[in-house]
Short mmCIF file of C-alpha atoms and ligand atoms in Angstrom, two decimals:
data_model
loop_
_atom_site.label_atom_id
_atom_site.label_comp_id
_atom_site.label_asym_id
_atom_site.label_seq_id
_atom_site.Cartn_x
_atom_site.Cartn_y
_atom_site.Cartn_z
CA UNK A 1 50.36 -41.67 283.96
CA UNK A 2 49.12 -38.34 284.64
CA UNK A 3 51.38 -34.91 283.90
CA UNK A 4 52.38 -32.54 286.21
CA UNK A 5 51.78 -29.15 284.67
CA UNK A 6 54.36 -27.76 281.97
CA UNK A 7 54.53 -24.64 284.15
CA UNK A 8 57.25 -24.02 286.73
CA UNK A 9 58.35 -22.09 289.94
CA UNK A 10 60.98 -21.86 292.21
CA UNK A 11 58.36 -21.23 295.10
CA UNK A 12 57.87 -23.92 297.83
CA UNK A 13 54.10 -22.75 298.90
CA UNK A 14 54.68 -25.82 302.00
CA UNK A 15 57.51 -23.38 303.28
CA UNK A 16 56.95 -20.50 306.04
CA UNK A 17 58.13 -17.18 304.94
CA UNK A 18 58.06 -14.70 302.05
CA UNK A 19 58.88 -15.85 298.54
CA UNK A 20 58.59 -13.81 295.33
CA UNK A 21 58.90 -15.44 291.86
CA UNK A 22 57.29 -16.16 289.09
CA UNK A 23 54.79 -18.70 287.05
CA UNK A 24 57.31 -19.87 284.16
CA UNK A 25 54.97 -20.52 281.17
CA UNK A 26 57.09 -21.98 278.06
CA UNK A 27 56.17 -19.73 275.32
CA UNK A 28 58.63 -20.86 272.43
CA UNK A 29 58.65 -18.08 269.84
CA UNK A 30 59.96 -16.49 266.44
CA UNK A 31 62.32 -14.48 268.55
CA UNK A 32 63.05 -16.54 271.56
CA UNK A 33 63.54 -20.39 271.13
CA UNK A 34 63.50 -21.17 274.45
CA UNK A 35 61.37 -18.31 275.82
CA UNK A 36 58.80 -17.91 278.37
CA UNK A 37 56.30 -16.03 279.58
CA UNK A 38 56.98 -15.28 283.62
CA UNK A 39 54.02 -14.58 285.84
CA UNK A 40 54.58 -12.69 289.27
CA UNK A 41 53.74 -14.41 292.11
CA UNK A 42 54.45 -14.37 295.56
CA UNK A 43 53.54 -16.99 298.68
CA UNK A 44 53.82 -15.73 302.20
CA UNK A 45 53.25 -18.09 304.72
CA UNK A 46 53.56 -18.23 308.92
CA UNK A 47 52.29 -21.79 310.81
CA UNK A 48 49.07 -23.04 310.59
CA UNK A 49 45.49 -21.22 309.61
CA UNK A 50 43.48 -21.43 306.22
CA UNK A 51 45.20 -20.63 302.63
CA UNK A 52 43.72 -17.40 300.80
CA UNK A 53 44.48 -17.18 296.86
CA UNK A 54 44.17 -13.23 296.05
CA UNK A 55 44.28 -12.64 291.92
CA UNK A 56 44.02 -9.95 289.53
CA UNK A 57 44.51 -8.85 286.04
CA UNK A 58 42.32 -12.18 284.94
CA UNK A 59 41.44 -9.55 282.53
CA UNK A 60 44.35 -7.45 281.60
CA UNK A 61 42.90 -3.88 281.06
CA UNK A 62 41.61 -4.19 284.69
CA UNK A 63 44.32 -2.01 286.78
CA UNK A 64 42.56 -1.49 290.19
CA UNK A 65 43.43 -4.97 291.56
CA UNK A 66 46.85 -5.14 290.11
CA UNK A 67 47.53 -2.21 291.84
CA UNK A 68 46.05 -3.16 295.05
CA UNK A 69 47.72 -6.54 295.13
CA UNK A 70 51.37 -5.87 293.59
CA UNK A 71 51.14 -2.69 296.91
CA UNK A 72 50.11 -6.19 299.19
CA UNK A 73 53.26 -8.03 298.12
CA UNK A 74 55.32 -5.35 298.95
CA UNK A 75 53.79 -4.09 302.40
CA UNK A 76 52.86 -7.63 304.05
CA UNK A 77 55.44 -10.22 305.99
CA UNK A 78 55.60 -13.16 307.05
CA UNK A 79 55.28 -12.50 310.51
CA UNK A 80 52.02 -10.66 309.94
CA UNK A 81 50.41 -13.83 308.47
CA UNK A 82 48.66 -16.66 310.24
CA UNK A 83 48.55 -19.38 307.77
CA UNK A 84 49.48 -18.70 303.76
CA UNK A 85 48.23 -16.24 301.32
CA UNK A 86 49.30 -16.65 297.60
CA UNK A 87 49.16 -13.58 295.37
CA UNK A 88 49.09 -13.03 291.77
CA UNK A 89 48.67 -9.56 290.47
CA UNK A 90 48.39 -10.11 287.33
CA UNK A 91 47.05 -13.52 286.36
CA UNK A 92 46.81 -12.87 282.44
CA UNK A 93 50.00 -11.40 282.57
CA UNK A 94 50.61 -10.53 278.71
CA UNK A 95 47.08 -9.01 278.51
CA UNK A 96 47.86 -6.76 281.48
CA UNK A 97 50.90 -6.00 280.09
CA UNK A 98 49.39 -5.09 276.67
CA UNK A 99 46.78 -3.45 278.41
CA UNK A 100 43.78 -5.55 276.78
CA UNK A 101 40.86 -7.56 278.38
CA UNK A 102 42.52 -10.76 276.36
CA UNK A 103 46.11 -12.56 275.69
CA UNK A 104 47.52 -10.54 273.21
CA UNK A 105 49.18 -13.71 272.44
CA UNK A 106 46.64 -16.42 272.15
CA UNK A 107 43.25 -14.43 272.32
CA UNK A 108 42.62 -16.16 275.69
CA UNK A 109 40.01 -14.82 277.60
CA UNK A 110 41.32 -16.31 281.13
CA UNK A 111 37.78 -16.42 282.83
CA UNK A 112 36.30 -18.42 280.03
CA UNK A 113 39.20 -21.43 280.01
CA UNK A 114 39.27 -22.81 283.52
CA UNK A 115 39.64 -25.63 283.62
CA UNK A 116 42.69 -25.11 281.31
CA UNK A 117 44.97 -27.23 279.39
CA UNK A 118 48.27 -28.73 280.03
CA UNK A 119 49.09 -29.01 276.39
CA UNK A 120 47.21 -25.74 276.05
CA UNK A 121 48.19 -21.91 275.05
CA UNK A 122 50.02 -19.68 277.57
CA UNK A 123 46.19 -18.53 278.55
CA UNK A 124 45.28 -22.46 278.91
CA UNK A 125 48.73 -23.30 280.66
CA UNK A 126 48.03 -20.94 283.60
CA UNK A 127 44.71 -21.80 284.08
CA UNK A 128 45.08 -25.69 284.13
CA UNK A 129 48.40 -24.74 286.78
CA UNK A 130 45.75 -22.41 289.22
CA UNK A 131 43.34 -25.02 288.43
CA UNK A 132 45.71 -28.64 289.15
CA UNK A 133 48.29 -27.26 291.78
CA UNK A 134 47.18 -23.72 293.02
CA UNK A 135 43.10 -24.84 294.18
CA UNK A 136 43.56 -27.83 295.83
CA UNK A 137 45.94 -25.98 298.53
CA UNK A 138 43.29 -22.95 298.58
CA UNK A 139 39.94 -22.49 300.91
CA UNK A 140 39.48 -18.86 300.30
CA UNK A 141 39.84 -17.57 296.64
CA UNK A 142 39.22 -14.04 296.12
CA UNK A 143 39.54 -12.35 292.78
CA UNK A 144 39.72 -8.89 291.49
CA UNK A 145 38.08 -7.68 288.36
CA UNK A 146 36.83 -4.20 287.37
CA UNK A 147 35.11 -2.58 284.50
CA UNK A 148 38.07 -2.00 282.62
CA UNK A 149 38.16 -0.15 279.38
CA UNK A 150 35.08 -0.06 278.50
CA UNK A 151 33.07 -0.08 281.58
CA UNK A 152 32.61 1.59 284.95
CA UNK A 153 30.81 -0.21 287.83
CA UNK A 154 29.83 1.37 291.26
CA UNK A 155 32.29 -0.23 293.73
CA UNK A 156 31.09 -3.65 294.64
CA UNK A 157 31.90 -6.97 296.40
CA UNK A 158 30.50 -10.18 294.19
CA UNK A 159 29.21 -13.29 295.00
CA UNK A 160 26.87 -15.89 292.92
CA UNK A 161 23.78 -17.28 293.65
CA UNK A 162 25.06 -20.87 295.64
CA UNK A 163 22.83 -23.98 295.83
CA UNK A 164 25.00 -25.20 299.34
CA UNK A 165 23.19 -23.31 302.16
CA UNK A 166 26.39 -23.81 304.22
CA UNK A 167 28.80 -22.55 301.00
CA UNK A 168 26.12 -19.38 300.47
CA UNK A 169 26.30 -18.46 304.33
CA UNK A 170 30.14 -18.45 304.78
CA UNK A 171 30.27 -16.73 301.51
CA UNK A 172 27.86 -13.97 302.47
CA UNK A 173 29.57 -13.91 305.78
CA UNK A 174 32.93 -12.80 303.66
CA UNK A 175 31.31 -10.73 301.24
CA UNK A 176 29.54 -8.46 304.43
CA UNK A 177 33.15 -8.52 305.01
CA UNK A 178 35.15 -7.14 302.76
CA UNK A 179 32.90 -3.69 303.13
CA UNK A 180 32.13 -2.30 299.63
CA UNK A 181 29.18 -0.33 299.30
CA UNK A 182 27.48 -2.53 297.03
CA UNK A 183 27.78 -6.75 297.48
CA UNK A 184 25.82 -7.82 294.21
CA UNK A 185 24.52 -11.40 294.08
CA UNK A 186 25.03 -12.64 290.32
CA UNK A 187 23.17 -15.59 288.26
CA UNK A 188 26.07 -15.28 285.36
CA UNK A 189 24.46 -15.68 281.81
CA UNK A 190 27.05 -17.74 280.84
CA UNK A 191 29.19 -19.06 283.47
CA UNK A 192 31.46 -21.80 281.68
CA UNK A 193 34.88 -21.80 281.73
CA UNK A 194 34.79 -19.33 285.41
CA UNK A 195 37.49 -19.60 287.62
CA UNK A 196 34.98 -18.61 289.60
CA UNK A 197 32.91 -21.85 289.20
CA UNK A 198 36.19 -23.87 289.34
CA UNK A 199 36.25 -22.90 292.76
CA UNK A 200 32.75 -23.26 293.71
CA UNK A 201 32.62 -26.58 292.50
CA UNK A 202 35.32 -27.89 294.98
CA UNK A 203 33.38 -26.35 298.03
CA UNK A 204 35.23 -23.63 298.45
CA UNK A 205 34.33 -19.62 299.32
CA UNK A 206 34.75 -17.56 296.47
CA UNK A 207 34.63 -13.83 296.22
CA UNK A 208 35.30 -11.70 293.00
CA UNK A 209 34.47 -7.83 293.01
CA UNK A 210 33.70 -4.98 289.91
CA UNK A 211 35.37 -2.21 291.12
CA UNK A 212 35.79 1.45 289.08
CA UNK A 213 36.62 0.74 285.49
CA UNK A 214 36.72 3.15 283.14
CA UNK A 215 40.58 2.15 282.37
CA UNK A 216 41.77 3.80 285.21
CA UNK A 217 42.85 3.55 288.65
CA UNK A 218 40.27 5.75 290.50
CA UNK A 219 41.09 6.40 294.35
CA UNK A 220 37.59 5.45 295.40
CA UNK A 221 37.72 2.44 293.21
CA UNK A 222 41.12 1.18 294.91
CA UNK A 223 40.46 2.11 298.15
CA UNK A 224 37.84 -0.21 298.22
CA UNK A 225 39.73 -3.08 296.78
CA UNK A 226 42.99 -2.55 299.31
CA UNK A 227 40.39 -2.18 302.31
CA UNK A 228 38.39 -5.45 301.17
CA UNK A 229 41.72 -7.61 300.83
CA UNK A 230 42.46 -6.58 303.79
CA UNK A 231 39.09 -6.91 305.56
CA UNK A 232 38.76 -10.77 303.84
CA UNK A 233 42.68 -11.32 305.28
CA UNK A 234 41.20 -10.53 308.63
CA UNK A 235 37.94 -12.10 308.54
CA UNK A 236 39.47 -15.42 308.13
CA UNK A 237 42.20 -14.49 310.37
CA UNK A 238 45.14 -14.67 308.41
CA UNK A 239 46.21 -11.37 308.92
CA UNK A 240 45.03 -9.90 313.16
CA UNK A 241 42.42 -7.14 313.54
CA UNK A 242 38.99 -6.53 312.96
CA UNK A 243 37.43 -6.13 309.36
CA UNK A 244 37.34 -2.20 308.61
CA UNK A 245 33.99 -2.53 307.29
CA UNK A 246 32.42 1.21 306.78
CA UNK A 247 28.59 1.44 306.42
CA UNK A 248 26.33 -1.54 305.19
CA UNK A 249 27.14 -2.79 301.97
CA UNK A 250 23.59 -2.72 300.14
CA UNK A 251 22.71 -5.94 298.79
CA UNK A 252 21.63 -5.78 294.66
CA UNK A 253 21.20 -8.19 292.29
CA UNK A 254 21.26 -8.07 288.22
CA UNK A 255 17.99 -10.09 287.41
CA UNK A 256 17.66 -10.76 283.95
CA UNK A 257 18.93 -9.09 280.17
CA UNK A 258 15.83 -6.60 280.95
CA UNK A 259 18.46 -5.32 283.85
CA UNK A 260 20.99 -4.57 280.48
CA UNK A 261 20.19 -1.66 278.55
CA UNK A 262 22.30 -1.92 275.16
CA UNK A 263 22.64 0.14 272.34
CA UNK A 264 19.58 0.59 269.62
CA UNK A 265 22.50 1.59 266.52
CA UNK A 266 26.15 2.74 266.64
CA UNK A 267 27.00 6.47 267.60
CA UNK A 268 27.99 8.55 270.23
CA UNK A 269 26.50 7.12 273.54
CA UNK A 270 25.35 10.41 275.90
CA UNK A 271 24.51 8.95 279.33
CA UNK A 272 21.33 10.83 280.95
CA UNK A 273 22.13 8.86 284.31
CA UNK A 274 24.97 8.73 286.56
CA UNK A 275 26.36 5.80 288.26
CA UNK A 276 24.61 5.22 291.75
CA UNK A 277 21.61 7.46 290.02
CA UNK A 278 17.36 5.28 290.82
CA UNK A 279 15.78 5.14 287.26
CA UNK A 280 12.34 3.46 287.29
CA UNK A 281 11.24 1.28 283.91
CA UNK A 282 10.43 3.58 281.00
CA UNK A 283 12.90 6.55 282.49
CA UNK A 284 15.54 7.68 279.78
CA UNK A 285 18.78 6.58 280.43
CA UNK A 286 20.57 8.37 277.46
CA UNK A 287 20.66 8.61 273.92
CA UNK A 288 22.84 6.89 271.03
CA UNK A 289 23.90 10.33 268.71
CA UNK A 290 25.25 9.91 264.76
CA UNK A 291 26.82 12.92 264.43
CA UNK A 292 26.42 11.57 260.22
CA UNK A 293 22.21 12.19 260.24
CA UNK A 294 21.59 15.46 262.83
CA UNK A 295 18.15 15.02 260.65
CA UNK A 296 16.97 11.72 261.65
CA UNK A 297 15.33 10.14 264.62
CA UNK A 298 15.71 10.49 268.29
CA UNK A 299 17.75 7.05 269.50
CA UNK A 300 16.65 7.30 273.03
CA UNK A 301 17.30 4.41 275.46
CA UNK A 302 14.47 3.16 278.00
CA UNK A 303 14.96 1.30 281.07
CA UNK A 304 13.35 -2.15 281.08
CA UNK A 305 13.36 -2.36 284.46
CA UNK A 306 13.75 -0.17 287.63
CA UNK A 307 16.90 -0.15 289.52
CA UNK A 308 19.88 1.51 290.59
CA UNK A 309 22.76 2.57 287.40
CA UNK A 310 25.41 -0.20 288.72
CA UNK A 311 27.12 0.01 285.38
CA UNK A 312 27.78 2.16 282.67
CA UNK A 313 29.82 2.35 279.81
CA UNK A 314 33.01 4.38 279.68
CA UNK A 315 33.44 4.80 275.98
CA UNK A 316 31.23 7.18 273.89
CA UNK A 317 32.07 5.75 270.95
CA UNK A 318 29.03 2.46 270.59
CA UNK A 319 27.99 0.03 268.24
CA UNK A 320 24.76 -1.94 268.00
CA UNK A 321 24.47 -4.40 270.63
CA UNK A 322 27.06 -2.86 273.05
CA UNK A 323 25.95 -2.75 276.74
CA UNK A 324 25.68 1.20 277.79
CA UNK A 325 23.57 1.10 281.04
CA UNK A 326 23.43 -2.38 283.81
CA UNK A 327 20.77 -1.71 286.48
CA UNK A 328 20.70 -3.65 289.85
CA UNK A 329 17.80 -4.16 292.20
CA UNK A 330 17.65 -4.35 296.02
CA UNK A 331 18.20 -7.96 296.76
CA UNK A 332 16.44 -9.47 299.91
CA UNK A 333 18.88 -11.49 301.75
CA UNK A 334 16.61 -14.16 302.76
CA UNK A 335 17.03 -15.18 298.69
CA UNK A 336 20.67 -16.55 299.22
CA UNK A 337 19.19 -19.09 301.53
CA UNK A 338 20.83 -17.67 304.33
ZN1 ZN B 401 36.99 -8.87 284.49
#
């Protein structure tokens, strides 16, 4: 006999209007027997037309997106929806609340666990209920991550690299779309346990999106988030208008680990580059400082490749191996196969 999932709502996604609740996640514990851990999540839904799942806070310390969507809950109705759009703002709930990348909890890392676990951690319980009762109703999934704490990341629309020429065109289609400056086209170095991939794999278009970071909600940064949810709401007609889409969005791509400058030794990281700056290979792109040895070598970091500074890292403070500087190169469209 297969088990429905331990989690719980009160919401009824097959009925038409606006529901708020939450994703009850039994989290027994020293101080509450019985206790739980209650996800926000709201379903608004008018008629027919195609389902759109909108997430954020996958990673906790990544505010731009919980912003964007908790403002969406409160500003859309039901009668401004064709067909159903379920929202959760902040999908790792106790890391967003505890402000970390990870469950504070369970050290779940919620885009490395899909497909989840029934029988799972709180991290593993949400996944396997997005994964068991939440995809099968979705055809759109779009979802929200930033730089958070300890990068920054030039506003940008995300996409992978899709072997189903019909799947890569309606996905490019929405990433044009949602109108950030920057749509980057990603081979992920490790891509198990995505819910990304989770929703690939069923055939269905999936967008994600790095925007600002830096542990902050920047106004450029969440501008472009609220403008692409709405632009993707429009673009598959759930909510009426035209996508707002300002300017091209420049098409990149983050080749290889020669595209990921990362720290020589552990000091004080002072960026030479700004985000959005051209280096070419062999250009400085800063310089690791220990403030301990003012008498011993130069720790200069050299591009390995040319491109433009997508990423950077918002923390001076750096230890060996720590990503400072991501560099992204013009990607011809013809690439996705589309
Ligand atoms: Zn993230």
């Amino acid at each position: 006999m297969q088990l429905g999932p331990r989690v719980q709502t009160h919401i009824d996604f097959m009925k038409d209007g606006k529901q708020l609740g939450a994703l009850d996640v039994p989290h027994s514990r020293n101080d509450s027997a019985w206790g739980a851990v209650m996800v926000p999540i709201g379903c608004i839904k008018n008629g027919e037309g195609p389902t759109v799942l909108l997430t954020a806070g996958n990673h906790g310390d990544e505010y731009e997106g919980q912003v964007a969507l908790t403002r969406l809950l409160r500003r859309l109705d039901a009668d401004d929806v064709s067909g159903r759009i379920i929202v959760i703002p902040a999908l790792n709930l106790p890391a967003a609340r505890a402000g970390t990348r990870v469950s504070p909890i369970d050290g779940g890392n919620m885009n490395r666990i899909f497909p989840g676990r029934r029988d799972g951690n709180v991290t593993q319980m949400i996944a396997h209920y997005v994964e068991t009762v939440l995809l099968p109703m979705v055809d759109v999934a779009l979802d929200i991550h930033s730089g958070g704490t300890s990068l920054e990341f030039v506003p940008s629309v995300v996409m992978h690299h899709l072997a189903d020429r019909a799947q890569a065109k309606s996905t490019y289609e929405a990433l044009k779309a949602f109108g950030a400056p920057v749509g980057l086209v990603l081979e992920e170095l490790d891509s198990a346990g995505m819910l990304d991939v989770s929703v690939e794999e069923k055939g269905k278009i999936f967008l994600s999106t790095e925007v600002g970071g830096a542990a902050r909600v920047g106004v450029g940064a969440l501008e472009v988030a609220e403008r692409g949810v709405d632009n993707i709401l429009k673009h598959f007609r759930v909510i009426p208008g035209e996508p707002d889409v300002r300017g091209d969005t420049r098409l990149l791509d983050v080749k290889d680990r020669s595209h990921y400058v990362r720290a020589p030794a552990s000091g004080l990281y002072a960026p030479r580059v700004s985000l959005g700056d051209w280096v070419s290979e062999g250009d400085v792109v800063g310089e690791i400082v220990d403030v301990r040895d003012p008498t011993g070598p130069s720790r200069e970091l050299v591009a390995e490749a040319s491109g433009l500074v997508w990423g950077v890292r918002a923390l001076a403070r750096t230890e060996v191996g720590d990503t400072v500087t991501v560099l992204a190169s013009e990607l011809d469209p013809t690439r996705l196969g589309v």
